[in-house]
Tab-separated table of C-alpha atoms and ligand atoms in Angstrom:
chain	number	residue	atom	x	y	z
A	1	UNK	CA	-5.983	15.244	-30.242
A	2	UNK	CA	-6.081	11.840	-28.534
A	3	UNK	CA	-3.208	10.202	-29.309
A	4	UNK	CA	-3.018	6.520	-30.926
A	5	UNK	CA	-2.066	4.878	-27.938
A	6	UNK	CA	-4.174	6.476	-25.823
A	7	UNK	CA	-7.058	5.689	-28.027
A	8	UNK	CA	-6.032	1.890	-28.218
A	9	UNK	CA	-5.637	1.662	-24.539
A	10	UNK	CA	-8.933	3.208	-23.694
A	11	UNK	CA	-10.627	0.947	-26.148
A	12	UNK	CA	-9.264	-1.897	-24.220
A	13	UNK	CA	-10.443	-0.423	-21.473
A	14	UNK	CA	-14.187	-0.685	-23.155
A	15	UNK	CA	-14.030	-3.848	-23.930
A	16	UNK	CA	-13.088	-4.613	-20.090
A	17	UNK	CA	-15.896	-3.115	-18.793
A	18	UNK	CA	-18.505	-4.136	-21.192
A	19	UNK	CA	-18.041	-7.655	-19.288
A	20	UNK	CA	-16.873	-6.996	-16.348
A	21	UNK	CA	-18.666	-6.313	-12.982
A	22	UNK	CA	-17.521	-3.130	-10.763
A	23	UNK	CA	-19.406	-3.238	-7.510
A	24	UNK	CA	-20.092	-0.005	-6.825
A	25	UNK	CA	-19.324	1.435	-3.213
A	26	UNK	CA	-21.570	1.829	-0.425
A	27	UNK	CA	-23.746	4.618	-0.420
A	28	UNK	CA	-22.886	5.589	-4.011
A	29	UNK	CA	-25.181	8.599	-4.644
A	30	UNK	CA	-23.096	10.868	-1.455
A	31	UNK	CA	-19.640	9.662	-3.062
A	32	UNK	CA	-18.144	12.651	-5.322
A	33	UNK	CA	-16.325	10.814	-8.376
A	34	UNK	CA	-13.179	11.851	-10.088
A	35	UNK	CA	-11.744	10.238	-13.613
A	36	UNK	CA	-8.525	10.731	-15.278
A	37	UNK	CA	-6.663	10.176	-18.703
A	38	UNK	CA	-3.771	10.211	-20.164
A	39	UNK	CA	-2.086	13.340	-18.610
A	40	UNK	CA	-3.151	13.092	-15.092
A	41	UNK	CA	-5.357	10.198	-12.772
A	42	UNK	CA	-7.803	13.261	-12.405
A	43	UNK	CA	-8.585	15.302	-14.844
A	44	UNK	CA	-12.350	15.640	-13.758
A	45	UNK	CA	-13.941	15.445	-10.365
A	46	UNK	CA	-17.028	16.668	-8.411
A	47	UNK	CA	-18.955	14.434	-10.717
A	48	UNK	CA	-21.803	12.500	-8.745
A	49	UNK	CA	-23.408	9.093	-10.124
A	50	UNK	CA	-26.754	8.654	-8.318
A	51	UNK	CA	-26.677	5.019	-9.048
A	52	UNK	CA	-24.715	1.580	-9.549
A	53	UNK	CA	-26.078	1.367	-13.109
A	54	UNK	CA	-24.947	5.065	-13.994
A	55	UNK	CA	-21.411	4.150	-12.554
A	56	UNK	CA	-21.259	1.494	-14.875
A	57	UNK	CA	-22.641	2.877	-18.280
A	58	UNK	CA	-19.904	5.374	-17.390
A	59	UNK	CA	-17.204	3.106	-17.420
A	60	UNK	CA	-18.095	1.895	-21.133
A	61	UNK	CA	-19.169	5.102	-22.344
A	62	UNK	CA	-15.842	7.082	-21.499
A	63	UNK	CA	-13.555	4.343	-20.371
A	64	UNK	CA	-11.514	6.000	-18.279
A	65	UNK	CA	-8.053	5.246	-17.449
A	66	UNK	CA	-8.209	5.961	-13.713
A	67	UNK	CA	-11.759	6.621	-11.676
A	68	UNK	CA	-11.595	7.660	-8.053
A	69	UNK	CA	-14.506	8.418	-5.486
A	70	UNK	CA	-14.171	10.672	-2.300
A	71	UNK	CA	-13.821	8.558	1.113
A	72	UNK	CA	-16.457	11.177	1.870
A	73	UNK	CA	-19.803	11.019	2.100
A	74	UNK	CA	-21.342	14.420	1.004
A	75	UNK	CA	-25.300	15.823	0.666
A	76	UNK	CA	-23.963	17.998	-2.361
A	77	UNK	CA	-21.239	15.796	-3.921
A	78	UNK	CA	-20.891	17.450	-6.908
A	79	UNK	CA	-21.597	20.792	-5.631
A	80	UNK	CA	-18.724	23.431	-5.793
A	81	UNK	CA	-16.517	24.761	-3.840
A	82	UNK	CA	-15.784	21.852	-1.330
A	83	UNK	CA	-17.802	23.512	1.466
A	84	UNK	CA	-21.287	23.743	-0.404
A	85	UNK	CA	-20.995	20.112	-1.071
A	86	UNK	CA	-21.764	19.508	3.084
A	87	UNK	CA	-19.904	16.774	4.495
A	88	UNK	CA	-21.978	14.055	6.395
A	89	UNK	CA	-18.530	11.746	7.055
A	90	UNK	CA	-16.264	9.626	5.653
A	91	UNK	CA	-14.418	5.660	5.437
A	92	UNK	CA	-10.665	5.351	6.507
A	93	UNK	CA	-8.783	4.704	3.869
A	94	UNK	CA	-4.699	3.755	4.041
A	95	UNK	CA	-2.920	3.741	0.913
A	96	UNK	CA	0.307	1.650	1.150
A	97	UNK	CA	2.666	1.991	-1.465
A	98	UNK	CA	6.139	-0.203	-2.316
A	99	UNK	CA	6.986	3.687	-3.128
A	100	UNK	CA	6.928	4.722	0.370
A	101	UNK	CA	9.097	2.003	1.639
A	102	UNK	CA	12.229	3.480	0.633
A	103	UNK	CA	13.726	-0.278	-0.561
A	104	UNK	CA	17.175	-0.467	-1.552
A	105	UNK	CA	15.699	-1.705	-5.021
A	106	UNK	CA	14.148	1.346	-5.639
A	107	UNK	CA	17.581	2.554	-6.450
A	108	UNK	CA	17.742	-0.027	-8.984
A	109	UNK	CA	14.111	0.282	-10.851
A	110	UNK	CA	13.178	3.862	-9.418
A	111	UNK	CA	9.724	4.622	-9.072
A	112	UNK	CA	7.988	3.814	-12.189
A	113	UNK	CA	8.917	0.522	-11.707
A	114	UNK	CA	8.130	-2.764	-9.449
A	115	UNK	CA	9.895	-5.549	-8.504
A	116	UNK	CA	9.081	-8.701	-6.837
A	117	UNK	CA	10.662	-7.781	-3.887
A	118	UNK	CA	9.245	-4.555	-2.640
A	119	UNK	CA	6.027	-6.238	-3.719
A	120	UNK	CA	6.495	-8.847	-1.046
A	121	UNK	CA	7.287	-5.739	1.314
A	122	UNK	CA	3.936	-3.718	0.933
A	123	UNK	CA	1.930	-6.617	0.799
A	124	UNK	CA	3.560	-7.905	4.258
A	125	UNK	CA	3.356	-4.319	5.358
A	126	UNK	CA	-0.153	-4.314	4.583
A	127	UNK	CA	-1.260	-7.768	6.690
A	128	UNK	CA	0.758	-6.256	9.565
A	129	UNK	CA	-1.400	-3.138	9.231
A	130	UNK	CA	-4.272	-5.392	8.824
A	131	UNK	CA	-3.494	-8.301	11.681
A	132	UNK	CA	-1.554	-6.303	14.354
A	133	UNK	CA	-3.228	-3.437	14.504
A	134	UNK	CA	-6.508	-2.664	12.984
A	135	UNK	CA	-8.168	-5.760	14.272
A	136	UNK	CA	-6.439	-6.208	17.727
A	137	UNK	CA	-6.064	-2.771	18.458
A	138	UNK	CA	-8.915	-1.045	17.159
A	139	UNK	CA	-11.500	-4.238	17.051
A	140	UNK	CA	-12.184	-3.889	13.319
A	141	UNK	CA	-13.839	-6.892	12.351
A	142	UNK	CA	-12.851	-8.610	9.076
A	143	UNK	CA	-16.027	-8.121	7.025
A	144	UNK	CA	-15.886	-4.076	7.537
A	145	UNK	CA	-11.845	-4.034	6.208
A	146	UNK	CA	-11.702	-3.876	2.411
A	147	UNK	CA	-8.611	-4.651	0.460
A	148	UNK	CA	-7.518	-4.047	-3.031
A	149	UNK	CA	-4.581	-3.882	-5.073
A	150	UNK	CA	-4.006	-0.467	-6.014
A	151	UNK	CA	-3.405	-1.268	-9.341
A	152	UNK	CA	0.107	-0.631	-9.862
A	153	UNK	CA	2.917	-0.388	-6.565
A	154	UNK	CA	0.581	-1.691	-3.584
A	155	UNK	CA	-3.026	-1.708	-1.662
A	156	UNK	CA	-5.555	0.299	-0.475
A	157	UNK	CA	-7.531	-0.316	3.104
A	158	UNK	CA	-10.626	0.865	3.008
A	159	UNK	CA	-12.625	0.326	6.670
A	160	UNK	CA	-16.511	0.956	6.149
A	161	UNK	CA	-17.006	0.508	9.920
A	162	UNK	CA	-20.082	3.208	11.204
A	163	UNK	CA	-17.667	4.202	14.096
A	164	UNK	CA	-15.011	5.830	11.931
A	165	UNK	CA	-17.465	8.031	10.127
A	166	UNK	CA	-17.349	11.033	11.971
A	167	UNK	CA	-13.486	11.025	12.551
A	168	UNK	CA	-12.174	14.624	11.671
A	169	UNK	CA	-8.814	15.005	9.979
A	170	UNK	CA	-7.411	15.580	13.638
A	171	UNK	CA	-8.359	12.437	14.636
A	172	UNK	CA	-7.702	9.961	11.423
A	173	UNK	CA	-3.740	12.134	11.874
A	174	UNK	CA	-3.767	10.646	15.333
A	175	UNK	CA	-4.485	7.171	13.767
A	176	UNK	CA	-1.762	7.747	11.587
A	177	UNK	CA	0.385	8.765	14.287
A	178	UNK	CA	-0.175	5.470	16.707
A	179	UNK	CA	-0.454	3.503	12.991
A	180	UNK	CA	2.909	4.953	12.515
A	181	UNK	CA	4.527	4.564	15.964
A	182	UNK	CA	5.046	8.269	15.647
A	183	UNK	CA	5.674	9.817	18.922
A	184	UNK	CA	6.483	6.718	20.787
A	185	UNK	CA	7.711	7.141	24.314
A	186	UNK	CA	10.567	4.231	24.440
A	187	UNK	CA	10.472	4.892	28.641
A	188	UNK	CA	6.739	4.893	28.707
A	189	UNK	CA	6.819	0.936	26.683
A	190	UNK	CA	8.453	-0.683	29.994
A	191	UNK	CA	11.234	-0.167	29.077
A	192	UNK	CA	13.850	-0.103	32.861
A	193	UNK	CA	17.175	-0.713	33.838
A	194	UNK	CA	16.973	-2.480	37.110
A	195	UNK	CA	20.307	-3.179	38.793
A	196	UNK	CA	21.193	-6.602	39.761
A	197	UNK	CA	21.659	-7.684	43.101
A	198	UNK	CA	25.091	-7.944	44.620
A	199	UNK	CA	26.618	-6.468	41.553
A	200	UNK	CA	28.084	-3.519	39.922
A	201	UNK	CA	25.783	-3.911	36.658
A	202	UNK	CA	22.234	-3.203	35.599
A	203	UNK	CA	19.436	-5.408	33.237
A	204	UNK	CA	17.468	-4.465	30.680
A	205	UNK	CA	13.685	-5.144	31.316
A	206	UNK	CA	11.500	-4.175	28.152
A	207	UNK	CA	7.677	-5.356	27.187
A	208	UNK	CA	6.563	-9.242	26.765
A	209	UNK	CA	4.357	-10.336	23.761
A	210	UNK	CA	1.556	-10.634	26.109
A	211	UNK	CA	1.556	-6.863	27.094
A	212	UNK	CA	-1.591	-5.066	25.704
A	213	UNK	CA	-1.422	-2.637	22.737
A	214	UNK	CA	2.246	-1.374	21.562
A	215	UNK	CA	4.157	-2.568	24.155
A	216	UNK	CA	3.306	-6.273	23.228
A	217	UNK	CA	3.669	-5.305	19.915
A	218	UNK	CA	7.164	-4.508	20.230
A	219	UNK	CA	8.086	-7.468	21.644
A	220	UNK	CA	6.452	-9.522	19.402
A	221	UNK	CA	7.307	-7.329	16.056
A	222	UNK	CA	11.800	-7.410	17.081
A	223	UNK	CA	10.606	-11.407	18.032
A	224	UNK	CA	9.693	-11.149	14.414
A	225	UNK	CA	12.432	-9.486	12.875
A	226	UNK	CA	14.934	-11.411	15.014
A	227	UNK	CA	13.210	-14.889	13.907
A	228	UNK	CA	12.970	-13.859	10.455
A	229	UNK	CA	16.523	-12.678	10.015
A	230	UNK	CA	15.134	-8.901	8.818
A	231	UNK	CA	16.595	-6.315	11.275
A	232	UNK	CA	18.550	-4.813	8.791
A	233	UNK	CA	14.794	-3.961	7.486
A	234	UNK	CA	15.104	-1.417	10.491
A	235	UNK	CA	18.086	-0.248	10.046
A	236	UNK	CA	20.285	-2.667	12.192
A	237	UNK	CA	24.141	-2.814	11.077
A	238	UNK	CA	24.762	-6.568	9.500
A	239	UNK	CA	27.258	-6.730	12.873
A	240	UNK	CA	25.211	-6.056	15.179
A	241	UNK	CA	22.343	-8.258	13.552
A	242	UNK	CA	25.001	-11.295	13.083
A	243	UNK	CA	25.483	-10.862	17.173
A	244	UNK	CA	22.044	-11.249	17.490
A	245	UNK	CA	21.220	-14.126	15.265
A	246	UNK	CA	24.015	-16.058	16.708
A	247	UNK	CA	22.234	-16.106	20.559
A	248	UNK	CA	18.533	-15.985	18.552
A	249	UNK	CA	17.223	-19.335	20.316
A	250	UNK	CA	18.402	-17.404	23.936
A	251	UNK	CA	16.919	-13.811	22.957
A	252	UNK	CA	13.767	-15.331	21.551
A	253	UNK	CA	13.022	-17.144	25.300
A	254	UNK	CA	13.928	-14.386	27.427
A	255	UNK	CA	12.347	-11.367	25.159
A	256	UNK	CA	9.138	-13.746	26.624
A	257	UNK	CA	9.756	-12.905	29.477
A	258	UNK	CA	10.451	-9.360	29.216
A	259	UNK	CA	14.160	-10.279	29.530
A	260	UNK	CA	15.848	-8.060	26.873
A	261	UNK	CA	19.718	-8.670	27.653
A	262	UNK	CA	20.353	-12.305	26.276
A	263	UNK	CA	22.725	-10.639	23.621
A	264	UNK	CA	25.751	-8.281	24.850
A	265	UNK	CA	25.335	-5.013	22.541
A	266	UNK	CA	26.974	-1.826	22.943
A	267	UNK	CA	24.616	1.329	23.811
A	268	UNK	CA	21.574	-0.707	23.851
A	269	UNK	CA	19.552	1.146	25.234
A	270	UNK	CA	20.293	3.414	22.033
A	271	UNK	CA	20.263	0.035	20.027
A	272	UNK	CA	16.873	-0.695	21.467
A	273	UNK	CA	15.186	2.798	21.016
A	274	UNK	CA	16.809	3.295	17.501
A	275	UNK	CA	14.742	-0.275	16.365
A	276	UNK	CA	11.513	0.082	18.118
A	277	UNK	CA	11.231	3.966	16.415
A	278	UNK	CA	11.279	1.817	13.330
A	279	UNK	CA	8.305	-0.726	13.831
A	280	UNK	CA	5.311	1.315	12.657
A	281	UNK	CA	3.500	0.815	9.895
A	282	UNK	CA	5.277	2.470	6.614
A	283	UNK	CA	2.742	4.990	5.492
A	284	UNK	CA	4.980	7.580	3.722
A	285	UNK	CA	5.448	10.948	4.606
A	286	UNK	CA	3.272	13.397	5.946
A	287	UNK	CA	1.930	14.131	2.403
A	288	UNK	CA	1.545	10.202	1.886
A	289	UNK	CA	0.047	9.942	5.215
A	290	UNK	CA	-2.805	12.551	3.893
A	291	UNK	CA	-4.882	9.653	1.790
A	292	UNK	CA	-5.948	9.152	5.381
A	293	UNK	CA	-5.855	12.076	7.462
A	294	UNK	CA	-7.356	13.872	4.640
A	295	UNK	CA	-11.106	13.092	5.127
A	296	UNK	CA	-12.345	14.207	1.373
A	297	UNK	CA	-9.770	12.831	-0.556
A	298	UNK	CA	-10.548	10.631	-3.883
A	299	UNK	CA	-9.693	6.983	-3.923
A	300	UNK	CA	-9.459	4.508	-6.805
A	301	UNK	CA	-12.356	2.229	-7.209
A	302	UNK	CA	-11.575	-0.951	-6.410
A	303	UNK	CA	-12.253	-3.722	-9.097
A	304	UNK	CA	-11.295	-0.479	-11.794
A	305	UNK	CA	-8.237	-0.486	-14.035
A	306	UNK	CA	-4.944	1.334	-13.208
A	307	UNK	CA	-4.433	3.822	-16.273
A	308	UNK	CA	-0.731	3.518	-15.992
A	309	UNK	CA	-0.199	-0.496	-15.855
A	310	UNK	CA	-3.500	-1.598	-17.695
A	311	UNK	CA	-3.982	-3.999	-14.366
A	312	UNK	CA	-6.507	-3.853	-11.904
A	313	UNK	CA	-6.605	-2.471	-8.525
A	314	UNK	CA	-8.399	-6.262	-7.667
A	315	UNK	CA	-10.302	-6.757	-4.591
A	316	UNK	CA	-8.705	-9.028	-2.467
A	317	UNK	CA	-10.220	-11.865	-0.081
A	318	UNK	CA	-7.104	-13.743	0.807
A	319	UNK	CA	-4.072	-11.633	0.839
A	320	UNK	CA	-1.181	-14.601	1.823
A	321	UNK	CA	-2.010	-16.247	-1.617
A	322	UNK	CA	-2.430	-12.457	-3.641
A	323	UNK	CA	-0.023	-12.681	-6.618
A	324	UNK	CA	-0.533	-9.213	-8.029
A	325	UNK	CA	1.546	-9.629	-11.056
A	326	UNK	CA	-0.965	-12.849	-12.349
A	327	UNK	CA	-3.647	-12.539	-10.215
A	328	UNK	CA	-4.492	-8.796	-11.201
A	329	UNK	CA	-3.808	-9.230	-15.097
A	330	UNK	CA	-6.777	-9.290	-16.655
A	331	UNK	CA	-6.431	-8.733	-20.569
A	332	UNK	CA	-5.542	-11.580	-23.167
A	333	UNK	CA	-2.402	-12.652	-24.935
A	334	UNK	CA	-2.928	-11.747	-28.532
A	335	UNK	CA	0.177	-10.639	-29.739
A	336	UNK	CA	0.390	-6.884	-30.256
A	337	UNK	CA	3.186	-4.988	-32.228
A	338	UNK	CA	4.877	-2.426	-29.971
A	339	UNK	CA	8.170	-0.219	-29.884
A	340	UNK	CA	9.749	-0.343	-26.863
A	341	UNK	CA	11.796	2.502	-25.416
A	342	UNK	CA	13.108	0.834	-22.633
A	343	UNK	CA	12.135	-1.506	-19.852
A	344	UNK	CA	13.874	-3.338	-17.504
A	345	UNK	CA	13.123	-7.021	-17.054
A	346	UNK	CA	9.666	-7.603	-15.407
A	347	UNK	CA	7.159	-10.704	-15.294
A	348	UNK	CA	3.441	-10.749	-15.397
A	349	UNK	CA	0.976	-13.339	-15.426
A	350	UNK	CA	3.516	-16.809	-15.742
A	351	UNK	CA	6.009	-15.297	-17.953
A	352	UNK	CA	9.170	-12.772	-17.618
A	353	UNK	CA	10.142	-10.600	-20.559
A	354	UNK	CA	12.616	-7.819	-20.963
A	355	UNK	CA	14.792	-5.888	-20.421
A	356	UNK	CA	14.286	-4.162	-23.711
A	357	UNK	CA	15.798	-1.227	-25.490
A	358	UNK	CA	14.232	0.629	-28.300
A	359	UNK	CA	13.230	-2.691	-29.840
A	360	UNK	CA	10.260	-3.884	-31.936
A	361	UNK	CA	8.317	-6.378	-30.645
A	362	UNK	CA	5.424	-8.752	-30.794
A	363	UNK	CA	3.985	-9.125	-26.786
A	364	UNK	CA	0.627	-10.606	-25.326
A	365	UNK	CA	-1.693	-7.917	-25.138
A	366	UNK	CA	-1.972	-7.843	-21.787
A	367	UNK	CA	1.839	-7.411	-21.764
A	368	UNK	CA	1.691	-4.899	-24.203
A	369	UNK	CA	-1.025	-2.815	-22.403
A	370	UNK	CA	1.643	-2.491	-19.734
A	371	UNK	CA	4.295	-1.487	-21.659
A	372	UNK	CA	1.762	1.422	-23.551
A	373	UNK	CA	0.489	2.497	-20.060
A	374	UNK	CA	3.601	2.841	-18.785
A	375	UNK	CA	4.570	5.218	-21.598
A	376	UNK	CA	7.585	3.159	-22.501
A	377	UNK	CA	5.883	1.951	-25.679
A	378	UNK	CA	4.354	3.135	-28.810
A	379	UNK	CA	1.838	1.078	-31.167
A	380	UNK	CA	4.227	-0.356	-34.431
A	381	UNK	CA	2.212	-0.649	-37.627
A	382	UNK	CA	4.703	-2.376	-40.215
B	1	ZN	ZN1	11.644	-3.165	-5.916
């Protein structure tokens, strides 16, 4: 019942992982494993693989389109219901997608699509997760983060670190929450009008890059955003950005300070609270948010191939220089006969192609593979 494309794709597949090496995660034989086809990214799950070498016959024998394993460490992982299989802990894992970001050009491609741009904004969203919080706030070191593609709109975290074991759900949501900014108290960040001597006016005193935790973090995340020209990211009107950019150089050397009244703006204190309710990191929405808070959920194996772009979800050492649409291409560019539907222009590897519509065409496999995976394509035998 396997249809042609699905059969071509998952032969592919094969031939990836007959020479390719998956590390296999920590503690393998407590992980419970999922895998997943055509129809859905799992089809299967409370599967168990007591070894690295059984995880990888496994990959050649069925190539699957999509394999997952549980954050969780279990005694019982393939034991049924969830209860029976006895939970011992699990990783945190964050799951940031170009999908949660809510970019204006997901209006343009929707999501089944990526462009280059909201690329660039989960990966940056990602090294902020990464640089101003996990490590300076909650002394991660770099060896216990792991990062990966996820194969298709954006990364996956995963932090192996003993500490976070044990976390329940109610503690990874509060991660979330601080993660997320949710809940901030704008009074409680230092935020104080203090009047000015001998006049009939107040200033606005607000946090310093050096203060500890989120309070330097504001500062230095609107320094940022001010610097970068990218408060419209946080929902800043272009006029009252423009008003700031003009006295940037002044706001910039008093915000050091904890000086936050270099540029005149109406309401803004309102102006103020409005941007720093912005500056957490995107996770999604609650539901989004549940790859972490939800301690037994299953997570793609990094180094394993994404079922509906035919890339991998690539462990990463150096993020800055990640190019996901080359760097996580992986199959060859013998030309393969396809029908296109439709597809909007898109590059991969060095090359751009598209937009198509209903078209035959002759693409580099690897090209091709994205095109099938993506459903937007059918084989073409002349
Ligand atoms: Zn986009």
């Amino acid at each position: 019942m396997t249809n042609p494309e699905e059969m071509y794709v998952r032969s592919k597949f094969r031939e990836h992982y007959e020479k390719a090496e998956v590390q296999a995660p920590g503690e393998i034989e407590k992980r419970e494993w999922g895998v997943g086809g055509w129809e859905r990214k799992i089809e299967a799950r409370h599967m168990r693989m007591a070894n690295p070498q059984e995880l990888g016959g496994r990959l050649v024998m069925d190539a699957p389109l999509f394999i997952s394993y549980s954050v969780a460490y279990y005694e019982f992982p393939d034991m049924r219901p969830m209860e029976r299989k006895n939970w011992l802990g699990a990783d945190l894992v964050f799951d940031l997608d170009a999908d949660h970001l809510e970019l204006p050009c997901k209006n343009r491609h929707g999501s089944k699509w990526v462009c280059e741009e909201c690329l660039n904004a989960v990966k940056d969203e990602s090294i902020k997760l990464i640089e101003q919080f996990l490590i300076p706030d909650f002394g991660f070191s770099k060896k216990e983060i792991g990062l990966n593609f996820s194969g298709n709109r954006g990364y996956h975290i995963h932090v192996t670190d003993k500490s976070v074991r044990e976390l329940r759900a109610y503690a990874r949501r509060e991660i979330v929450d601080y993660l997320t900014g949710t809940g901030i108290d704008f009074n409680s960040m230092g935020f104080e009008w203090v009047p000015v001597p001998g006049r009939r006016e107040s200033k606005l005193l607000g946090p310093a890059p050096t203060d500890p935790a989120w309070q330097g973090r504001i500062a230095q995340l609107v320094s940022k955003l001010v610097s970068e020209r990218k408060l419209e990211e946080v929902g800043v009107s272009e006029r009252d950005a423009r008003r700031v950019y003009k006295k940037s150089e002044q706001f910039l050397t008093s915000i050091r300070s904890g000086k936050w009244d270099a540029v005149k703006l109406d309401k803004k204190e309102l102006f103020w609270r409005d941007v720093v309710g912005k500056l957490g990191v995107k996770l999604g929405d609650r539901i989004d948010q549940n790859v972490t808070a939800d301690a037994s959920k299953l997570i793609r194996l990094p180094d394993s191939l994404h079922g509906e772009s035919a890339m991998l979800a690539k462990k990463i050492s150096s993020i800055d220089r990640f190019d996901p649409l080359k760097d996580a291409v992986v199959f060859g560019k013998q030309p393969v006969r396809i029908k296109i539907k439709k597809a909007p222009e898109f590059r991969l590897g060095e090359q751009t192609f598209g937009p198509f519509k209903d078209e035959e065409k002759e693409l580099p496999e690897y090209a091709a593979l994205f095109l099938l995976c993506k459903k937007e394509a059918v084989l073409w035998k002349s």
